[in-house]
Short mmCIF file of C-alpha atoms and ligand atoms in Angstrom, two decimals:
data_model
loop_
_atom_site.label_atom_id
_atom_site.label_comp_id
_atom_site.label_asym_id
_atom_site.label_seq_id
_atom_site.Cartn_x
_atom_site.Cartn_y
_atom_site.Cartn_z
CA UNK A 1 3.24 -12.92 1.15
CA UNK A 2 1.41 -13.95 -1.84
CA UNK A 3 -1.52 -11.18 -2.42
CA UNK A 4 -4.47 -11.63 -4.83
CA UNK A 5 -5.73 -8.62 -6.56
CA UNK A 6 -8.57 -8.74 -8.31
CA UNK A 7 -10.14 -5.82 -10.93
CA UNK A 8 -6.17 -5.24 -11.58
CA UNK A 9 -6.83 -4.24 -15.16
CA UNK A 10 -9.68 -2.01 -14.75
CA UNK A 11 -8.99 2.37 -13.56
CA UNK A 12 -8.42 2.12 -9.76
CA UNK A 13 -7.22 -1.67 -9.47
CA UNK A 14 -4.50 -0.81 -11.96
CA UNK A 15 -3.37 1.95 -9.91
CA UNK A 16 -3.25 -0.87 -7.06
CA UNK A 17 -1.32 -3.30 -8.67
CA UNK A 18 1.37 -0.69 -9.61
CA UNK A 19 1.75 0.61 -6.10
CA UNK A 20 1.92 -2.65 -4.37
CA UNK A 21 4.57 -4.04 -7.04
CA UNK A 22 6.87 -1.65 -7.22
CA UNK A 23 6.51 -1.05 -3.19
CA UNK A 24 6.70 -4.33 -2.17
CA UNK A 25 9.12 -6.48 -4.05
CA UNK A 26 8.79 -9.04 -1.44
CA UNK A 27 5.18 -9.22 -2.25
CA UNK A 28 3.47 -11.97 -5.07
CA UNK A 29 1.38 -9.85 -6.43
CA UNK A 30 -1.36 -11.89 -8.14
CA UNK A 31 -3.78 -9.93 -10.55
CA UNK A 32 -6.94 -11.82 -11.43
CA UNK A 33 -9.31 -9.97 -14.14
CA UNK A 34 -11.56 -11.30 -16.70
CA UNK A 35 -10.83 -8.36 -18.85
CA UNK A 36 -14.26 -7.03 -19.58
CA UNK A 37 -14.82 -3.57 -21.57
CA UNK A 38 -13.47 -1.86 -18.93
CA UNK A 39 -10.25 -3.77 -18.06
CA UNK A 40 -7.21 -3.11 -20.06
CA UNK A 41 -3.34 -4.23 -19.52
CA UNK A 42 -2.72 -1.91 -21.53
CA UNK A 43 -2.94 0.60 -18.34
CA UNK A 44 -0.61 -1.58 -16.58
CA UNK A 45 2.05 -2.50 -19.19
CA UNK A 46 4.89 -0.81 -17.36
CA UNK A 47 5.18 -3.44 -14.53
CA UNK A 48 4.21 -6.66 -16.94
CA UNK A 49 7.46 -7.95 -16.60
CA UNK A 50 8.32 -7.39 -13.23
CA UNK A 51 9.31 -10.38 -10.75
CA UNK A 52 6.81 -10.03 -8.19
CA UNK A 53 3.69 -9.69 -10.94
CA UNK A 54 1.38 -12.63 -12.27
CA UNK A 55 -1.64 -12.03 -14.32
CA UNK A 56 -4.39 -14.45 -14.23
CA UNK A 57 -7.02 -14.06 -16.61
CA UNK A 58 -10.15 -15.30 -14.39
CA UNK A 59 -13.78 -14.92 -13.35
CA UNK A 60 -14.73 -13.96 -9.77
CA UNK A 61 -17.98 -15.53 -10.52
CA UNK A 62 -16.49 -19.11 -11.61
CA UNK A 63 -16.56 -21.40 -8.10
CA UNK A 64 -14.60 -24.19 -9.75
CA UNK A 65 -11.78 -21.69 -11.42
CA UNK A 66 -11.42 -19.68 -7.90
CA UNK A 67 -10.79 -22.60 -5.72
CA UNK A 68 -8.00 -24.18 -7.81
CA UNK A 69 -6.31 -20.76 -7.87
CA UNK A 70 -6.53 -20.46 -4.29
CA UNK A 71 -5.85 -24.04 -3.83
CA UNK A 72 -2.75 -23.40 -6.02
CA UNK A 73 -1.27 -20.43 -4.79
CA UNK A 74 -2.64 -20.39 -0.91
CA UNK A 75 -3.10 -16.53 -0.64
CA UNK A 76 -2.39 -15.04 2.35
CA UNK A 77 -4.61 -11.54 1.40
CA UNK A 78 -7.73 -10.36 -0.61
CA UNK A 79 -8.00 -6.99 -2.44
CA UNK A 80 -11.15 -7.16 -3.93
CA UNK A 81 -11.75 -4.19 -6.57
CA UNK A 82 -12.93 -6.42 -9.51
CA UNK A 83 -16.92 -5.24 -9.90
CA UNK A 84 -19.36 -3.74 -12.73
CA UNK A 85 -18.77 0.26 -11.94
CA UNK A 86 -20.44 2.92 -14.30
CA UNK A 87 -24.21 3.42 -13.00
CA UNK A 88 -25.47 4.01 -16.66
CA UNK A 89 -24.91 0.22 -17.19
CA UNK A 90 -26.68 -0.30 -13.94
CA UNK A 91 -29.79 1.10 -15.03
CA UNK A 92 -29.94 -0.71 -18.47
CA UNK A 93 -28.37 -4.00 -17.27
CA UNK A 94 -28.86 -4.97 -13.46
CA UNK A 95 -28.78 -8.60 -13.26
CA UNK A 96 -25.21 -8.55 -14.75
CA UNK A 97 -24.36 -5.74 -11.60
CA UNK A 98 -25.86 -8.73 -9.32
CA UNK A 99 -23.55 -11.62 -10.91
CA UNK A 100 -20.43 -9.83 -10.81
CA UNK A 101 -20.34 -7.48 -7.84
CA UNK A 102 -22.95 -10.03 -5.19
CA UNK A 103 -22.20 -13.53 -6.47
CA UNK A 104 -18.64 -12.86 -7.42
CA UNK A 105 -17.94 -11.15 -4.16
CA UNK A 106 -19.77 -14.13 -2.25
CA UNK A 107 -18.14 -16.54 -4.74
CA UNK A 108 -14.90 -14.79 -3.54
CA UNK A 109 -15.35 -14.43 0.57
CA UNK A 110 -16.62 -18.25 0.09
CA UNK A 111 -13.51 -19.64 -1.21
CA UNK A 112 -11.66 -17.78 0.87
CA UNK A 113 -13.43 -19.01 3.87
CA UNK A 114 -13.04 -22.47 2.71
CA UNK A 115 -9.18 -21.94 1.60
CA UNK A 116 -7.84 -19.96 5.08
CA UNK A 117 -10.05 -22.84 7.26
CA UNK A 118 -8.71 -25.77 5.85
CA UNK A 119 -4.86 -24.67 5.83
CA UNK A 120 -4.10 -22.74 9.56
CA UNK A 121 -0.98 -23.67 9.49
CA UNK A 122 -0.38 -21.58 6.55
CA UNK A 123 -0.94 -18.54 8.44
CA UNK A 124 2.54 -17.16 9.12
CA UNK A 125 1.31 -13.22 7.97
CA UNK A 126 -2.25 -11.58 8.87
CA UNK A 127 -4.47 -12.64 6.69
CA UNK A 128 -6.92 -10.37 5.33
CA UNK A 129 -9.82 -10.11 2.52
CA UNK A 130 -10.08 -6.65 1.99
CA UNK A 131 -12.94 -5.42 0.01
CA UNK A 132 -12.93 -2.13 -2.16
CA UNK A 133 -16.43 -0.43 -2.12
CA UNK A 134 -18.05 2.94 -2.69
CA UNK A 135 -19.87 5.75 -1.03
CA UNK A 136 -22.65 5.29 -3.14
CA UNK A 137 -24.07 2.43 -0.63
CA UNK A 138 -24.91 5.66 1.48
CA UNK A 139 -27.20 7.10 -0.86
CA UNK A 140 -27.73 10.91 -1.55
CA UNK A 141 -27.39 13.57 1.16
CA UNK A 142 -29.31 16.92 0.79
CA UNK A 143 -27.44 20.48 1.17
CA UNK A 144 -25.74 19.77 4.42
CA UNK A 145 -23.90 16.76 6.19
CA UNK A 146 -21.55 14.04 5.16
CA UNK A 147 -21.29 10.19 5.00
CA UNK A 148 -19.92 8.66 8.27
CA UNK A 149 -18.75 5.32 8.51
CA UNK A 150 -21.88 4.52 10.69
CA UNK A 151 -24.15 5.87 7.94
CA UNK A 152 -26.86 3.67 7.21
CA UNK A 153 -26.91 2.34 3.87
CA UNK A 154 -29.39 3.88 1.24
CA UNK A 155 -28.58 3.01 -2.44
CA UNK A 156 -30.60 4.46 -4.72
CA UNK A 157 -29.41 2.99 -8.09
CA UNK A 158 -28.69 -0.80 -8.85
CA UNK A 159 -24.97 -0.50 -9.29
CA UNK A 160 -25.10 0.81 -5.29
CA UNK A 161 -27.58 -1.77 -4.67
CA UNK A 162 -25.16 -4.11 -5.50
CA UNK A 163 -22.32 -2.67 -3.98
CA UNK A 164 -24.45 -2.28 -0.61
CA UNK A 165 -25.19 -6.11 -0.78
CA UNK A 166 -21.86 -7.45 -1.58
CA UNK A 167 -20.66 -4.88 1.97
CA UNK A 168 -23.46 -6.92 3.69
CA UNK A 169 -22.12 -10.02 3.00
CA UNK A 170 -18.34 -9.05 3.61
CA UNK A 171 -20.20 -8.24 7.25
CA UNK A 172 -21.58 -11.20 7.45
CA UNK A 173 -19.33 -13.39 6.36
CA UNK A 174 -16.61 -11.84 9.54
CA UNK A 175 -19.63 -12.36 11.98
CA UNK A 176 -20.52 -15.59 11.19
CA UNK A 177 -17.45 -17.42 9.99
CA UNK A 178 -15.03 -14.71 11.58
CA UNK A 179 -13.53 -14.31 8.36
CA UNK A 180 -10.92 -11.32 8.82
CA UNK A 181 -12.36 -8.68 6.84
CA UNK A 182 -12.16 -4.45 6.51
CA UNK A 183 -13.76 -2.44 3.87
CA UNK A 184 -13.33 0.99 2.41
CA UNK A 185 -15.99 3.26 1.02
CA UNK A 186 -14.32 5.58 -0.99
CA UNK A 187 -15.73 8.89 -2.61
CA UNK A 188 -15.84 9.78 -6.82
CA UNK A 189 -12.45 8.94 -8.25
CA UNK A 190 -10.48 10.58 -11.22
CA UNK A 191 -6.84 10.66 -13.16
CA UNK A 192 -5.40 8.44 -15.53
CA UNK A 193 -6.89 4.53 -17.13
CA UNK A 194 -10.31 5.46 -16.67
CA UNK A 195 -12.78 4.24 -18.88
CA UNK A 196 -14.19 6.90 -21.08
CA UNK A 197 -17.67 6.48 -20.29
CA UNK A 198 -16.97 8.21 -16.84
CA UNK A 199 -17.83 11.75 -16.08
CA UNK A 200 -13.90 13.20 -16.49
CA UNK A 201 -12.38 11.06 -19.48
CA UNK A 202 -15.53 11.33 -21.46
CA UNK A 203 -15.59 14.79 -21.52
CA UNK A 204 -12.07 15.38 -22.09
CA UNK A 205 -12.69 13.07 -25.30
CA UNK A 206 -15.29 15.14 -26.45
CA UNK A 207 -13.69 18.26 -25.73
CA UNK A 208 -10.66 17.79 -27.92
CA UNK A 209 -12.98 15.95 -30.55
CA UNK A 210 -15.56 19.02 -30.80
CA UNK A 211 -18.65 16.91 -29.56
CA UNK A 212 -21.23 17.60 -27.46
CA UNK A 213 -20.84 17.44 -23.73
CA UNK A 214 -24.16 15.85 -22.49
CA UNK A 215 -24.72 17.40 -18.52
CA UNK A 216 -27.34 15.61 -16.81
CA UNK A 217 -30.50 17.15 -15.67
CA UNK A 218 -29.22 21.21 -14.76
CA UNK A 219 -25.91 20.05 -13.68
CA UNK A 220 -26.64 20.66 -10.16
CA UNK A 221 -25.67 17.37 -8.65
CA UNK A 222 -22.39 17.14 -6.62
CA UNK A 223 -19.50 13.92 -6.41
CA UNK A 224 -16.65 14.54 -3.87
CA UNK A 225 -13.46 14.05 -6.15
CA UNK A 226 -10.32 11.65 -5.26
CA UNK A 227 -7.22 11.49 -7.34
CA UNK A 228 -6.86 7.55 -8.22
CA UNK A 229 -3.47 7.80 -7.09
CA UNK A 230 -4.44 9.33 -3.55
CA UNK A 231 -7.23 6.08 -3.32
CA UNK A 232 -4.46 4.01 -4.06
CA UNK A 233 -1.98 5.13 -1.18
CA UNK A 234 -5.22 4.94 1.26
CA UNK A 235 -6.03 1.35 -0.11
CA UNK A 236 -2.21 0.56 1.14
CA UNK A 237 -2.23 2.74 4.44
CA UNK A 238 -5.10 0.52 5.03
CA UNK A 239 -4.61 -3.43 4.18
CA UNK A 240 -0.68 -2.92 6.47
CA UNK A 241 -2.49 -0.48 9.48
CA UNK A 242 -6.48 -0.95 9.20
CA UNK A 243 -8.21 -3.18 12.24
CA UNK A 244 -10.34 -6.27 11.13
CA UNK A 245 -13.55 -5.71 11.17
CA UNK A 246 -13.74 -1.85 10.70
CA UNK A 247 -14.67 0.40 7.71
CA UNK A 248 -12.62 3.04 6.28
CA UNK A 249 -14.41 6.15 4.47
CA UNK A 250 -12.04 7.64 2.19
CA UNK A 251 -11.99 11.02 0.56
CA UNK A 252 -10.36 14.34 0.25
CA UNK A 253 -13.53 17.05 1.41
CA UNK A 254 -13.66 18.05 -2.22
CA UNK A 255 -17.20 18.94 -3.33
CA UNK A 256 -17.66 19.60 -7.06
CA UNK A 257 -21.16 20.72 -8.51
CA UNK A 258 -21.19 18.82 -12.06
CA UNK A 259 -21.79 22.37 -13.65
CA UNK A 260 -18.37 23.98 -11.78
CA UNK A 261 -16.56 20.82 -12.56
CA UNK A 262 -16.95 21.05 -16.46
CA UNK A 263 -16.54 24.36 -16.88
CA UNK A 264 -13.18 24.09 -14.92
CA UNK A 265 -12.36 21.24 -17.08
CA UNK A 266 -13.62 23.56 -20.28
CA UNK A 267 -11.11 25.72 -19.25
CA UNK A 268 -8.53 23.47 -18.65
CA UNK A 269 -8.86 22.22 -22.24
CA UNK A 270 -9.02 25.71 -23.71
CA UNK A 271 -5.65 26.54 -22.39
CA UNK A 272 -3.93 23.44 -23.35
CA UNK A 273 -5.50 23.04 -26.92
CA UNK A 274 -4.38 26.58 -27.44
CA UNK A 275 -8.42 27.57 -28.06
CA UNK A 276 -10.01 30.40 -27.46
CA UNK A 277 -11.55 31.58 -24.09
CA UNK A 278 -14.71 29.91 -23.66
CA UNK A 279 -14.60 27.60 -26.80
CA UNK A 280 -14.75 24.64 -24.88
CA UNK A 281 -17.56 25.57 -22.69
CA UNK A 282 -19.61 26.15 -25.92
CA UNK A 283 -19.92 22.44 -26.17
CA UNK A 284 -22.28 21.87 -22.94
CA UNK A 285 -25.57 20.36 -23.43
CA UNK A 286 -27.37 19.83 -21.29
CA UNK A 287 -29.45 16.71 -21.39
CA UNK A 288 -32.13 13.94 -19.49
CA UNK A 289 -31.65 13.76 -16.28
CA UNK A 290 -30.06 10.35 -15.13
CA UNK A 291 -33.32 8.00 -13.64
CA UNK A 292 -32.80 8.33 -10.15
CA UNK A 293 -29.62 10.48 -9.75
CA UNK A 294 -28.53 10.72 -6.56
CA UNK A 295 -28.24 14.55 -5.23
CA UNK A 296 -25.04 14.43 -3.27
CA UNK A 297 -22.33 12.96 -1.99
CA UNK A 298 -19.35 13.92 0.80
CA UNK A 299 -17.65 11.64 2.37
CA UNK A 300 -16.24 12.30 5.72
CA UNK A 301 -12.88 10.75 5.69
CA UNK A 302 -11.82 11.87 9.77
CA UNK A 303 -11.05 8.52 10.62
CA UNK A 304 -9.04 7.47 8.31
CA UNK A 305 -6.83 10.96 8.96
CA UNK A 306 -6.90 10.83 12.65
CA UNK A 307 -6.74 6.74 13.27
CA UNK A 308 -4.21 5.83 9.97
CA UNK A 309 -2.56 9.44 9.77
CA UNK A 310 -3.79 9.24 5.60
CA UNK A 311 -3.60 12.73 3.71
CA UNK A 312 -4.77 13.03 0.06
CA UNK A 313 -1.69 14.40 -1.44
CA UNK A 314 -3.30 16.27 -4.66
CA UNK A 315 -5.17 19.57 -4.88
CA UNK A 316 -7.89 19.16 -7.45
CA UNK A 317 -7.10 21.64 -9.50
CA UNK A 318 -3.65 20.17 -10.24
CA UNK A 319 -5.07 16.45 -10.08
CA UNK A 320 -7.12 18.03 -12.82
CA UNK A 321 -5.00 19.19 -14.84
CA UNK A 322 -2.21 16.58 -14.36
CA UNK A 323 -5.32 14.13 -15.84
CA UNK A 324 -6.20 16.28 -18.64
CA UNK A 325 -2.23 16.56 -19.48
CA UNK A 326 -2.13 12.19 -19.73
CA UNK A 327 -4.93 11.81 -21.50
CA UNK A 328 -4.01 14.22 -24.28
CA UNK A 329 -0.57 12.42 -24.05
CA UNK A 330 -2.09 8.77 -24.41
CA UNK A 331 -4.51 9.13 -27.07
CA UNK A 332 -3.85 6.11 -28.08
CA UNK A 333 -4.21 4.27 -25.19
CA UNK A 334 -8.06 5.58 -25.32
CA UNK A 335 -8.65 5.19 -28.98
CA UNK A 336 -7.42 1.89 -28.64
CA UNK A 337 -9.83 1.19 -25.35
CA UNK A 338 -12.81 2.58 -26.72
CA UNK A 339 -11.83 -0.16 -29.69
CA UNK A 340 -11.34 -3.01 -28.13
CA UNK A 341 -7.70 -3.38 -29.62
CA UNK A 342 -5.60 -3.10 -27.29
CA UNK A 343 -7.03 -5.50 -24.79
CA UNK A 344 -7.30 -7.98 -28.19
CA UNK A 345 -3.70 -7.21 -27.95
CA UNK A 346 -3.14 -8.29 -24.58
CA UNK A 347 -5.09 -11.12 -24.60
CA UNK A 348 -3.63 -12.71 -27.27
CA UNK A 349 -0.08 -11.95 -25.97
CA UNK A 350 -0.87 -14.06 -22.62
CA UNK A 351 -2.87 -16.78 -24.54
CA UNK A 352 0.58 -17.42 -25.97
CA UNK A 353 2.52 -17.50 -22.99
P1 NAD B 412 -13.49 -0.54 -13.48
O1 NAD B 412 -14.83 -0.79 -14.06
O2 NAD B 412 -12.57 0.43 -14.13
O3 NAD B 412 -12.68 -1.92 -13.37
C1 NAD B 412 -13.28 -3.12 -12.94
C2 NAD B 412 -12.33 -4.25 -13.30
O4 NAD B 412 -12.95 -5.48 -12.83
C3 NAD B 412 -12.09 -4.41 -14.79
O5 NAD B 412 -10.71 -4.60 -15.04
C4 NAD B 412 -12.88 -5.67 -15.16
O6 NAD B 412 -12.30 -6.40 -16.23
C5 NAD B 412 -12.82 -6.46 -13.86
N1 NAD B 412 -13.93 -7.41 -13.72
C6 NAD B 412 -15.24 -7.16 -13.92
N2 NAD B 412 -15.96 -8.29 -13.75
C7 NAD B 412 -15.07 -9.27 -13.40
C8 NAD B 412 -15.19 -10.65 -13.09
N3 NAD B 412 -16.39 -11.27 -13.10
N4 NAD B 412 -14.08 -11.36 -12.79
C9 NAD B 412 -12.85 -10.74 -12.79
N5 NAD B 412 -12.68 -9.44 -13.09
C10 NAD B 412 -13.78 -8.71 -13.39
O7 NAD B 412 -13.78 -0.16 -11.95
P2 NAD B 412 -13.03 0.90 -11.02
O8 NAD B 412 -13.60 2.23 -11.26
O9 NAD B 412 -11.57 0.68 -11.10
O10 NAD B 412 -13.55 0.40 -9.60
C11 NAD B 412 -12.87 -0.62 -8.87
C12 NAD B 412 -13.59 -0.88 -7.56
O11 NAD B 412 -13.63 0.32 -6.79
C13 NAD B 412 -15.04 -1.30 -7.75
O12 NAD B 412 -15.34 -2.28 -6.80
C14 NAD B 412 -15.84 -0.03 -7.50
O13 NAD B 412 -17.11 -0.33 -6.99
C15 NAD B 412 -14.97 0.65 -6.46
N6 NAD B 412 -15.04 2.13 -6.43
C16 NAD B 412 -14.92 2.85 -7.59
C17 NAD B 412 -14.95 4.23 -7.53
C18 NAD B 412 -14.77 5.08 -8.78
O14 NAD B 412 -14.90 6.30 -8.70
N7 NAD B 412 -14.43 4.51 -9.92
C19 NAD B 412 -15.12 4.89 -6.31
C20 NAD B 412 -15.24 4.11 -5.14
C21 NAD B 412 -15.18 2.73 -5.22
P1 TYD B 413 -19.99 9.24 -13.19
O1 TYD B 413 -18.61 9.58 -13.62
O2 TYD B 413 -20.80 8.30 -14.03
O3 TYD B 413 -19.89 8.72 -11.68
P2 TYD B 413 -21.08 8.41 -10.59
O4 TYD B 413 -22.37 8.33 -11.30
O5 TYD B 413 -20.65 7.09 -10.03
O6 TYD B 413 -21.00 9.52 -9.60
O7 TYD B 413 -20.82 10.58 -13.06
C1 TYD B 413 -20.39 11.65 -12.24
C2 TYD B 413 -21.47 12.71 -12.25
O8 TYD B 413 -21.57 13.27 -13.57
C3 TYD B 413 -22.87 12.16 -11.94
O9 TYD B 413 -23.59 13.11 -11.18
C4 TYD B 413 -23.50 11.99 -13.30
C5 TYD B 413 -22.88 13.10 -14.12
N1 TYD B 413 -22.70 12.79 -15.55
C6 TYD B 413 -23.18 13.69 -16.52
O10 TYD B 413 -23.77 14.73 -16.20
N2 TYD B 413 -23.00 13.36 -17.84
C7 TYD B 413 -22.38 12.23 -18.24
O11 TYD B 413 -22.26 11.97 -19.47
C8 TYD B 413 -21.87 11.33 -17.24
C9 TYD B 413 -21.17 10.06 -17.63
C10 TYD B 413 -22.05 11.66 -15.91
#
């Protein structure tokens, strides 16, 4: 089964790619990313040279450039994680949220329309485009209750906007052209190869470098936390046992008020930078709210436990701390991501191949 992965380079897909390699040697495991800011094969380096891994530096957005790759390579499966992610960037820059994460996924269910209609014969495995989304469409939930699957969609800022769209036309595109879809809406994810303009790796950056850690608005807004690695297991519970057609919410019940979360973290950092009680915390500033920050989210991730039998594996305190411990361990890796070298590095590397 030839599998195409795309966002393979960026935090979660990377996590992806690694599972379904090393799990699956029978598996082609085909990782198409254009290798923005945020994507880095750097984070991925470890399976490079494996048999059953291709890289294929590509744009989801690029008609032309998709088809031949499909045409070449006749995929059986879809996991679609490639997208535009931090909801900072969404506020400053929305039309480029709209090109990558609606038009690329359209570009994307289009081709693969196109692609699985033309060749039937092809079809020896299930074929599936599986698309990677967020509980964000949801919106923001007050005090009490969770996101269900049957939530209606809310999004508030333009990076869910555009996640909520590109879920609309996933829908679609299975009731009009029966295309054999499933999506999962997972909840806040952290641990290791995530860009340091997220919550977690920013603030562990400016912990050990003495800067200011800049809390939005009073701090009082709460993200339900998932270990990357716990996302990843669901993502393959999910593309083998998940039914076409349905949606998957995926977290772990863990609630986090910003405010808790960074002092934990504060602590964390004391400890293992041998500082002071309290030093760390010292460093919290709190600053302009975020326009339009959503409240709250919890996802309610029953179904996915009761239909798939999927557990989160991780505690948060030690998915915490098991973070913090790799990202003082790969300094490098985040001095050269907030660079730009090491993806130079890479790049150059496969332009030479
Ligand atoms: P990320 O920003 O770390 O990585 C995105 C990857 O997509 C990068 O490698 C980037 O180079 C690639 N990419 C961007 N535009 C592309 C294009 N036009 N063509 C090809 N590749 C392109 O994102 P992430 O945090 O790993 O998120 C992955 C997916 O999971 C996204 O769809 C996101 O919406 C979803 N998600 C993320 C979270 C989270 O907490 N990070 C939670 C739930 C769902
Ligand atoms: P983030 O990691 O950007 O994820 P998301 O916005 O998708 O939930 O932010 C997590 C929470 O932390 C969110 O409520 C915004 C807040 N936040 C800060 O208070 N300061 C920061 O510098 C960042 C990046 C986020």
């Amino acid at each position: 089964m030839k599998i195409l992965i795309t966002g393979g380079a960026g935090f979660i897909g990377s996590h992806v790619v690694r599972l379904f390699v090393n799990k699956y040697p029978d598996y082609q495991i085909f990782n198409l990313d254009n290798l923005t800011y945020a994507g880095n094969l750097g984070s991925i380096r470890d399976i490079e040279n494996q048999a059953n891994y291709h890289f294929v530096k590509g744009d989801i957005t690029d008609p032309d450039f998709m088809q031949d790759l499909f045409a070449v390579h006749q995929f059986s499966a879809v996991i679609h994680l490639a997208a535009e992610s931090h909801v900072d960037r969404s506020i400053l820059n929305p039309i480029e949220f709209v090109k990558t994460n609606v038009l690329g996924t359209v570009n994307l269910l289009n081709v693969a329309k196109n692609a699985w209609k033309t060749n039937p014969s092809e079809d020896t495995k299930r074929r599936l485009f599986y698309h990677i989304s967020t509980d964000e469409v949801y919106g923001s939930l007050g005090e009490e209750g969770f996101f269900v699957e049957t939530t209606p969609y809310d999004p508030q800022s333009p990076y869910s906007a555009s996640k909520a769209s590109s879920d609309h036309f996933v829908r679609a595109y299975h009731n009009t052209y029966k295309l054999p879809v499933i999506i999962s809406n997972c909840s806040n994810n952290y641990g290791p190869n995530q860009f340091p303009e997220k919550l977690i790796p920013l603030f562990i950056h400016n912990i050990q470098n003495n800067k200011p850690l800049p809390v939005y608005g009073k701090g009082e807004n709460v993200r339900d936390w998932l270990y990357v690695i716990d996302h990843a297991r669901a993502i393959d519970t999910i593309f083998h046992q998940g039914k076409i057609g349905e949606t998957y919410n995926i977290g772990g019940f863990n609630e986090w008020k910003n405010i808790d979360l960074v002092k934990l973290l504060c602590q964390i950092m004391d400890k293992k930078l041998n500082r002071a009680e309290g030093e760390s915390a010292k460093l919290i500033t709190y600053v302009t709210d975020r326009a339009g920050h959503d409240h709250r989210y919890a996802i309610d991730a029953t179904k996915l436990s009761t239909e798939l039998a999927w557990q989160p594996s991780l505690q948060f305190e030690e998915g915490l701390e098991k973070t913090v411990d790799w990202y003082l361990a790969n300094e490098k890796w985040l001095s050269y991501v907030t660079s730009g070298e090491y993806q130079k590095y890479y790049e150059l590397q496969y332009a030479n191949r």
